[in-house]
Coordinates of C-alpha atoms in Angstrom, one line a residue:
M183 CA 0.0 0.0 0.0
R184 CA 1.5 3.3 -1.1
V185 CA 1.4 6.2 1.4
F186 CA 2.2 9.9 0.6
V187 CA 3.6 11.9 3.5
I188 CA 3.5 15.7 3.0
D189 CA 5.0 17.9 5.6
D190 CA 7.5 20.9 5.4
S191 CA 9.3 19.7 8.6
P192 CA 12.1 17.1 7.8
S193 CA 11.9 15.8 11.4
V194 CA 8.2 15.2 11.3
V195 CA 8.5 13.6 7.8
A196 CA 11.2 11.3 9.3
T197 CA 9.0 10.3 12.2
L198 CA 5.9 9.6 10.0
R199 CA 8.0 7.7 7.5
R200 CA 9.5 5.4 10.2
V201 CA 6.2 4.6 11.8
V202 CA 4.3 4.0 8.6
E203 CA 7.0 1.9 7.0
A204 CA 6.8 -0.4 10.1
I205 CA 3.3 -1.3 9.1
K206 CA 3.5 -4.5 7.0
G207 CA 3.1 -3.9 3.3
S208 CA 3.5 -0.1 3.3
E209 CA 5.6 1.9 1.0
V210 CA 6.1 5.6 1.9
L211 CA 6.8 8.5 -0.5
S212 CA 7.6 11.7 1.4
F213 CA 7.4 15.3 0.2
L214 CA 8.5 18.5 1.8
H215 CA 6.7 20.6 -0.8
P216 CA 2.9 20.0 -1.4
S217 CA 3.2 21.2 -5.1
V218 CA 5.7 18.4 -5.8
A219 CA 3.4 15.8 -4.2
L220 CA 0.5 17.0 -6.2
K221 CA 2.4 16.6 -9.5
R222 CA 3.2 13.0 -8.6
L223 CA -0.5 12.1 -8.3
D224 CA -0.8 11.7 -12.0
D225 CA 2.0 9.1 -12.1
Q226 CA 1.6 7.3 -8.8
T227 CA -1.8 7.0 -7.1
P228 CA -1.4 6.6 -3.3
D229 CA -3.7 4.5 -1.1
L230 CA -3.4 7.0 1.7
I231 CA -2.2 10.6 2.1
L232 CA -0.9 12.1 5.4
V233 CA -0.7 15.9 5.1
D234 CA 0.3 18.7 7.5
Y235 CA -2.1 21.6 7.9
M236 CA 0.4 24.5 8.3
M237 CA 2.9 24.7 5.4
P238 CA 4.4 27.8 3.7
D239 CA 3.1 27.6 0.1
M240 CA -0.1 25.6 0.5
N241 CA -2.0 24.4 3.6
G242 CA -3.4 20.9 4.2
I243 CA -7.0 21.9 3.3
E244 CA -5.9 23.2 -0.1
V245 CA -3.9 20.0 -0.7
I246 CA -7.0 17.9 0.1
S247 CA -9.1 20.0 -2.2
H248 CA -6.7 19.4 -5.1
V249 CA -6.7 15.7 -4.3
R250 CA -10.5 15.5 -4.4
K251 CA -10.7 17.4 -7.7
N252 CA -8.3 14.9 -9.4
A253 CA -10.4 12.1 -10.9
L254 CA -7.5 9.7 -10.3
T255 CA -7.3 10.4 -6.5
A256 CA -10.8 11.6 -5.6
H257 CA -11.4 8.4 -3.6
V258 CA -8.0 8.4 -1.7
P259 CA -8.4 8.7 2.1
T260 CA -6.5 11.6 3.7
I261 CA -5.4 12.2 7.3
M262 CA -4.7 15.9 8.1
I263 CA -2.1 16.4 10.8
T264 CA -2.4 19.6 12.8
S265 CA -1.7 21.2 16.2
R266 CA -4.6 23.5 15.7
R267 CA -7.8 22.9 17.7
E268 CA -10.1 25.4 16.1
T269 CA -13.5 23.9 15.1
D270 CA -13.7 26.0 11.9
I271 CA -10.4 24.6 10.7
R272 CA -11.6 21.0 11.2
L273 CA -15.0 21.7 9.6
A274 CA -13.2 23.3 6.6
A275 CA -11.0 20.2 6.3
M276 CA -14.0 17.9 6.5
K277 CA -15.8 19.9 3.9
A278 CA -12.7 19.6 1.6
G279 CA -12.8 15.9 2.1
A280 CA -10.5 15.0 5.0
T281 CA -11.0 11.4 6.2
E282 CA -9.3 11.6 9.6
F283 CA -7.4 14.1 11.9
L284 CA -4.2 13.5 13.8
N285 CA -3.1 15.9 16.5
K286 CA 0.5 17.1 17.1
P287 CA 2.5 16.2 18.9
I288 CA 2.1 12.8 17.2
D289 CA 1.3 9.8 19.3
E290 CA 3.0 7.0 17.4
M291 CA 0.6 4.3 18.6
E292 CA -2.4 6.4 17.5
L293 CA -0.7 7.0 14.2
T294 CA -0.1 3.3 13.7
L295 CA -3.6 2.3 14.5
R296 CA -5.2 5.0 12.3
V297 CA -3.0 4.3 9.3
R298 CA -3.4 0.5 9.7
N299 CA -7.2 0.8 9.9
I300 CA -7.5 3.0 6.9
L301 CA -5.1 0.8 4.8
D302 CA -7.0 -2.3 5.8
I303 CA -10.3 -0.7 4.6
E304 CA -8.6 0.6 1.4
E305 CA -7.1 -2.9 0.7
A306 CA -10.6 -4.4 1.1
R307 CA -12.0 -1.8 -1.2
L308 CA -9.4 -2.5 -3.8
A309 CA -10.0 -6.3 -3.5
L310 CA -13.8 -5.7 -4.0
A311 CA -13.1 -3.4 -7.0
A312 CA -10.8 -6.1 -8.5
K313 CA -13.5 -8.7 -8.0
A314 CA -16.1 -6.4 -9.5
A315 CA -13.9 -5.8 -12.5
T316 CA -13.5 -9.5 -13.0
L317 CA -17.2 -10.1 -12.7
Q318 CA -17.8 -7.3 -15.2
R319 CA -15.4 -8.8 -17.7
D320 CA -17.0 -12.2 -17.3
F321 CA -20.5 -10.6 -17.7
D322 CA -19.4 -8.7 -20.8
A323 CA -17.9 -11.8 -22.3
A324 CA -21.1 -13.7 -21.6
M325 CA -23.2 -10.9 -23.1
Q326 CA -21.1 -10.9 -26.2
R327 CA -21.6 -14.7 -26.6
I328 CA -25.4 -14.2 -26.1
E329 CA -25.4 -11.4 -28.7
R330 CA -23.5 -13.5 -31.2
H331 CA -26.0 -16.4 -30.7
E332 CA -28.9 -13.9 -30.9
E333 CA -27.6 -12.5 -34.1
E334 CA -27.1 -16.0 -35.6
I335 CA -30.6 -17.1 -34.7
I336 CA -32.1 -14.0 -36.1
W337 CA -30.3 -14.2 -39.4
R338 CA -30.9 -18.0 -39.9
L339 CA -34.6 -17.5 -39.2
S340 CA -34.9 -14.5 -41.4
K341 CA -33.1 -16.3 -44.3
A342 CA -35.5 -19.3 -43.9
I343 CA -38.4 -16.9 -44.1
A344 CA -36.9 -15.3 -47.2
C345 CA -36.6 -18.6 -48.9
R346 CA -40.2 -19.3 -48.0
H347 CA -41.5 -16.3 -50.0
G348 CA -39.0 -16.3 -52.8
E349 CA -36.6 -13.6 -51.7
T350 CA -32.9 -13.9 -51.3
A351 CA -30.6 -13.5 -48.3
D352 CA -29.0 -10.6 -50.1
H353 CA -32.2 -8.7 -49.9
L354 CA -32.2 -9.1 -46.1
D355 CA -28.5 -8.1 -45.9
R356 CA -29.0 -5.0 -47.9
V357 CA -32.2 -3.9 -46.1
A358 CA -30.3 -4.4 -42.8
I359 CA -27.3 -2.4 -43.9
V360 CA -29.3 0.5 -45.3
T361 CA -31.5 0.5 -42.2
R362 CA -28.4 0.9 -40.0
M363 CA -27.0 3.7 -42.2
I364 CA -30.3 5.6 -41.9
A365 CA -30.6 5.0 -38.2
E366 CA -27.0 6.3 -37.6
E367 CA -27.7 9.4 -39.7
V368 CA -31.0 10.1 -37.9
G369 CA -28.9 10.2 -34.7
L370 CA -29.9 7.1 -32.9
D371 CA -27.3 5.7 -30.5
A372 CA -25.1 2.7 -31.2
G373 CA -27.3 0.3 -29.2
Q374 CA -30.5 1.3 -31.0
C375 CA -28.8 1.1 -34.4
R376 CA -27.6 -2.4 -33.7
M377 CA -31.1 -3.5 -32.5
I378 CA -32.8 -2.0 -35.6
F379 CA -30.1 -3.5 -37.9
L380 CA -30.9 -7.0 -36.5
A381 CA -34.6 -6.6 -36.1
S382 CA -35.1 -5.4 -39.7
A383 CA -34.3 -8.9 -40.9
L384 CA -37.7 -10.0 -39.5
H385 CA -39.7 -7.3 -41.1
D386 CA -41.6 -9.8 -43.3
V387 CA -41.8 -12.7 -40.8
G388 CA -45.6 -12.6 -41.1
K389 CA -45.4 -13.8 -44.7
I390 CA -44.8 -17.3 -43.3
G391 CA -48.6 -17.3 -42.7
L392 CA -49.5 -16.6 -46.4
P393 CA -50.4 -19.2 -48.9
D394 CA -47.9 -20.0 -51.7
T395 CA -50.5 -19.1 -54.3
I396 CA -50.1 -15.5 -53.2
L397 CA -46.4 -15.4 -52.5
S398 CA -45.5 -17.0 -55.8
K399 CA -48.1 -15.4 -58.1
P400 CA -46.3 -13.9 -61.1
G401 CA -49.1 -11.5 -62.0
T402 CA -51.0 -8.7 -60.4
L403 CA -52.9 -9.6 -57.2
S404 CA -56.7 -9.3 -57.1
P405 CA -58.2 -7.0 -54.5
D406 CA -58.9 -10.0 -52.3
E407 CA -55.4 -11.4 -52.7
R408 CA -54.0 -8.0 -51.9
R409 CA -56.0 -7.9 -48.7
Q410 CA -54.6 -11.3 -47.8
M411 CA -51.1 -10.1 -48.6
Q412 CA -51.5 -7.1 -46.3
Q413 CA -52.4 -9.5 -43.5
H414 CA -48.7 -10.4 -43.2
A415 CA -48.2 -7.2 -41.1
D416 CA -50.7 -8.5 -38.5
F417 CA -49.3 -12.0 -38.7
G418 CA -45.8 -10.7 -38.0
A419 CA -46.9 -8.6 -35.0
E420 CA -48.7 -11.7 -33.6
I421 CA -45.7 -14.0 -34.1
L422 CA -43.4 -11.5 -32.3
S423 CA -45.8 -10.4 -29.6
D424 CA -45.4 -10.8 -25.8
S425 CA -41.6 -11.1 -25.8
S426 CA -39.4 -9.9 -23.0
S427 CA -36.5 -9.4 -25.4
E428 CA -35.9 -5.8 -26.4
L429 CA -34.7 -7.0 -29.8
I430 CA -37.9 -8.9 -30.5
Q431 CA -40.1 -6.0 -29.2
I432 CA -38.4 -3.8 -31.8
A433 CA -38.8 -6.5 -34.5
R434 CA -42.5 -6.6 -33.6
K435 CA -42.9 -2.8 -34.2
I436 CA -41.1 -3.1 -37.6
A437 CA -43.1 -6.2 -38.7
E438 CA -46.4 -4.6 -37.9
S439 CA -45.7 -1.0 -39.1
H440 CA -43.2 -1.0 -41.9
H441 CA -46.1 -0.7 -44.4
E442 CA -47.6 2.3 -42.7
R443 CA -47.3 5.6 -44.6
W444 CA -46.4 9.1 -43.4
D445 CA -49.6 10.4 -44.8
G446 CA -51.8 7.8 -43.1
A447 CA -52.6 5.8 -46.2
G448 CA -50.7 2.7 -45.3
Y449 CA -51.7 -0.5 -43.4
P450 CA -52.6 -2.3 -41.2
K451 CA -53.7 0.5 -38.8
G452 CA -53.5 3.6 -41.0
L453 CA -51.0 5.3 -38.7
S454 CA -49.5 8.6 -39.8
A455 CA -46.4 10.7 -39.1
A456 CA -44.8 10.3 -35.6
A457 CA -47.4 7.7 -34.6
I458 CA -45.5 5.3 -36.7
P459 CA -42.6 3.8 -34.7
I460 CA -39.3 5.3 -35.8
E461 CA -37.9 1.8 -36.4
A462 CA -40.6 1.1 -38.9
R463 CA -40.2 4.4 -40.6
I464 CA -36.5 3.7 -41.2
V465 CA -37.0 0.1 -42.4
A466 CA -39.8 1.2 -44.7
I467 CA -37.4 3.2 -46.8
A468 CA -34.7 0.5 -46.9
D469 CA -37.2 -2.2 -47.7
V470 CA -39.0 -0.3 -50.5
F471 CA -35.7 0.9 -52.0
D472 CA -34.3 -2.6 -52.2
A473 CA -37.6 -4.0 -53.5
L474 CA -37.5 -1.4 -56.3
C475 CA -33.9 -2.3 -57.2
S476 CA -34.6 -6.1 -57.1
K477 CA -36.1 -8.4 -59.7
R478 CA -39.3 -10.0 -58.6
A479 CA -41.6 -12.6 -60.2
Y480 CA -44.1 -9.7 -60.9
K481 CA -41.6 -7.0 -62.0
A482 CA -38.2 -6.2 -63.4
A483 CA -35.5 -4.4 -61.3
W484 CA -35.4 -0.6 -61.4
P485 CA -32.2 1.3 -62.1
I486 CA -30.7 2.5 -58.9
A487 CA -30.9 6.2 -59.8
D488 CA -34.6 5.9 -60.6
A489 CA -35.3 4.0 -57.3
F490 CA -33.5 6.8 -55.5
R491 CA -35.7 9.4 -57.1
E492 CA -38.8 7.5 -56.2
I493 CA -37.7 7.5 -52.5
V494 CA -37.0 11.3 -52.6
N495 CA -40.3 12.0 -54.4
S496 CA -42.2 10.0 -51.8
S497 CA -40.9 12.2 -48.9
G498 CA -43.8 13.5 -46.9
T499 CA -46.3 11.1 -48.4
H500 CA -45.1 7.6 -48.1
F501 CA -42.0 8.3 -46.0
D502 CA -40.9 10.3 -43.0
P503 CA -39.1 13.4 -44.5
A504 CA -36.4 13.3 -41.8
C505 CA -35.6 9.6 -42.6
V506 CA -35.5 10.4 -46.4
A507 CA -33.1 13.3 -45.6
A508 CA -30.9 10.8 -43.7
F509 CA -31.1 8.4 -46.6
C510 CA -29.9 11.1 -48.9
R511 CA -27.0 12.0 -46.7
R512 CA -25.8 8.4 -46.9
W513 CA -26.6 8.1 -50.6
T514 CA -22.9 7.7 -51.6
D515 CA -22.5 4.7 -49.3
I516 CA -25.9 3.2 -50.3
K517 CA -25.2 3.6 -54.0
A518 CA -21.8 1.9 -53.6
L519 CA -23.5 -1.0 -51.8
F520 CA -26.1 -1.6 -54.5
E521 CA -23.6 -1.1 -57.4
A522 CA -21.3 -3.7 -55.9
Q523 CA -24.1 -6.3 -55.6
N524 CA -26.0 -5.4 -58.8
S525 CA -23.0 -5.0 -61.2
D526 CA -24.4 -7.7 -63.5
D527 CA -28.0 -6.3 -63.5
D528 CA -29.0 -5.2 -67.0
A529 CA -32.4 -3.8 -66.2
T530 CA -33.2 -0.7 -68.3
Q531 CA -37.0 -0.3 -68.1
I532 CA -38.8 1.5 -65.4
P533 CA -42.0 -0.5 -64.5
T534 CA -45.0 0.7 -62.7
L535 CA -44.5 0.4 -58.9
Q536 CA -47.0 -2.2 -57.5
L537 CA -47.5 -1.4 -53.9
S538 CA -49.7 -4.5 -53.5
R539 CA -46.8 -7.0 -53.7
G540 CA -43.7 -8.1 -51.9
S541 CA -41.8 -5.6 -49.8
A542 CA -43.4 -2.7 -51.6

């Protein structure tokens, strides 16, 4: 245990040093000048400080104040040594953060007991802190393992769902990546961005409840078939309901509301503006953009530039203007992503957007 002794009297320093060093496991660093001692605090953090009250350039109360203001030493116990008995001095020292007082002339037995007691307490505190740090590391490692398993389960499930309704894993990957870009640009924190990134993969989980005749139909859906298709939002909400997992709760919001529109003309509830969960507003843009750029059984793929214009033109009607603005700010990254994955795409025609099908 490292102890700082600060006193302008060499004889007092010698006495303090001798007594404290006799305590098992103690190392003493002594200083005749408080300013020198304070400079050492950044390099060597003590476990206890013994400081005299009356010194030429700085008194003990001022030293203690500096110790408490230093983040590295704010917790360090201090004993102020003084021959003064005035109550106001002791109150000022306590207000500054003094732990104990020791009167001059120094009683070596009292000094030994006070120092030993404080060092024992400090040693126990350090042991608890070390144990807590170990437990925190173990907890963090366990959480990382859980998060990795959680991610794997989400992605494997979502890819199985994609296969069920004829989409590819690339679609889920792109939607998730664009979702994260928009979430970051909107200003959500890293934890929220990760959650939305993962949860977006389950946006169409409700399609598992739709018949193949609708999912695989190459032509335009009839009004009745379109109503059945729209039920996938409710199915998704039901599948993901009543979970204690924050990730699944976010996935539920997205599955239920990613087809709502900013102007209230969407489904299943006809929500509008800020009543639509922010997670769903973000995924809606990523999902529609990828759907426009992807070839489906009922349509050809749109050129990336035309899909971009469609998103921009739908700001304030289909999509949240703030989310569209965030999408635009990340356009360079989004464009690079789609150009890299669609380099072999030779689509040249702009078909009519059919909002009754697929992710659109």
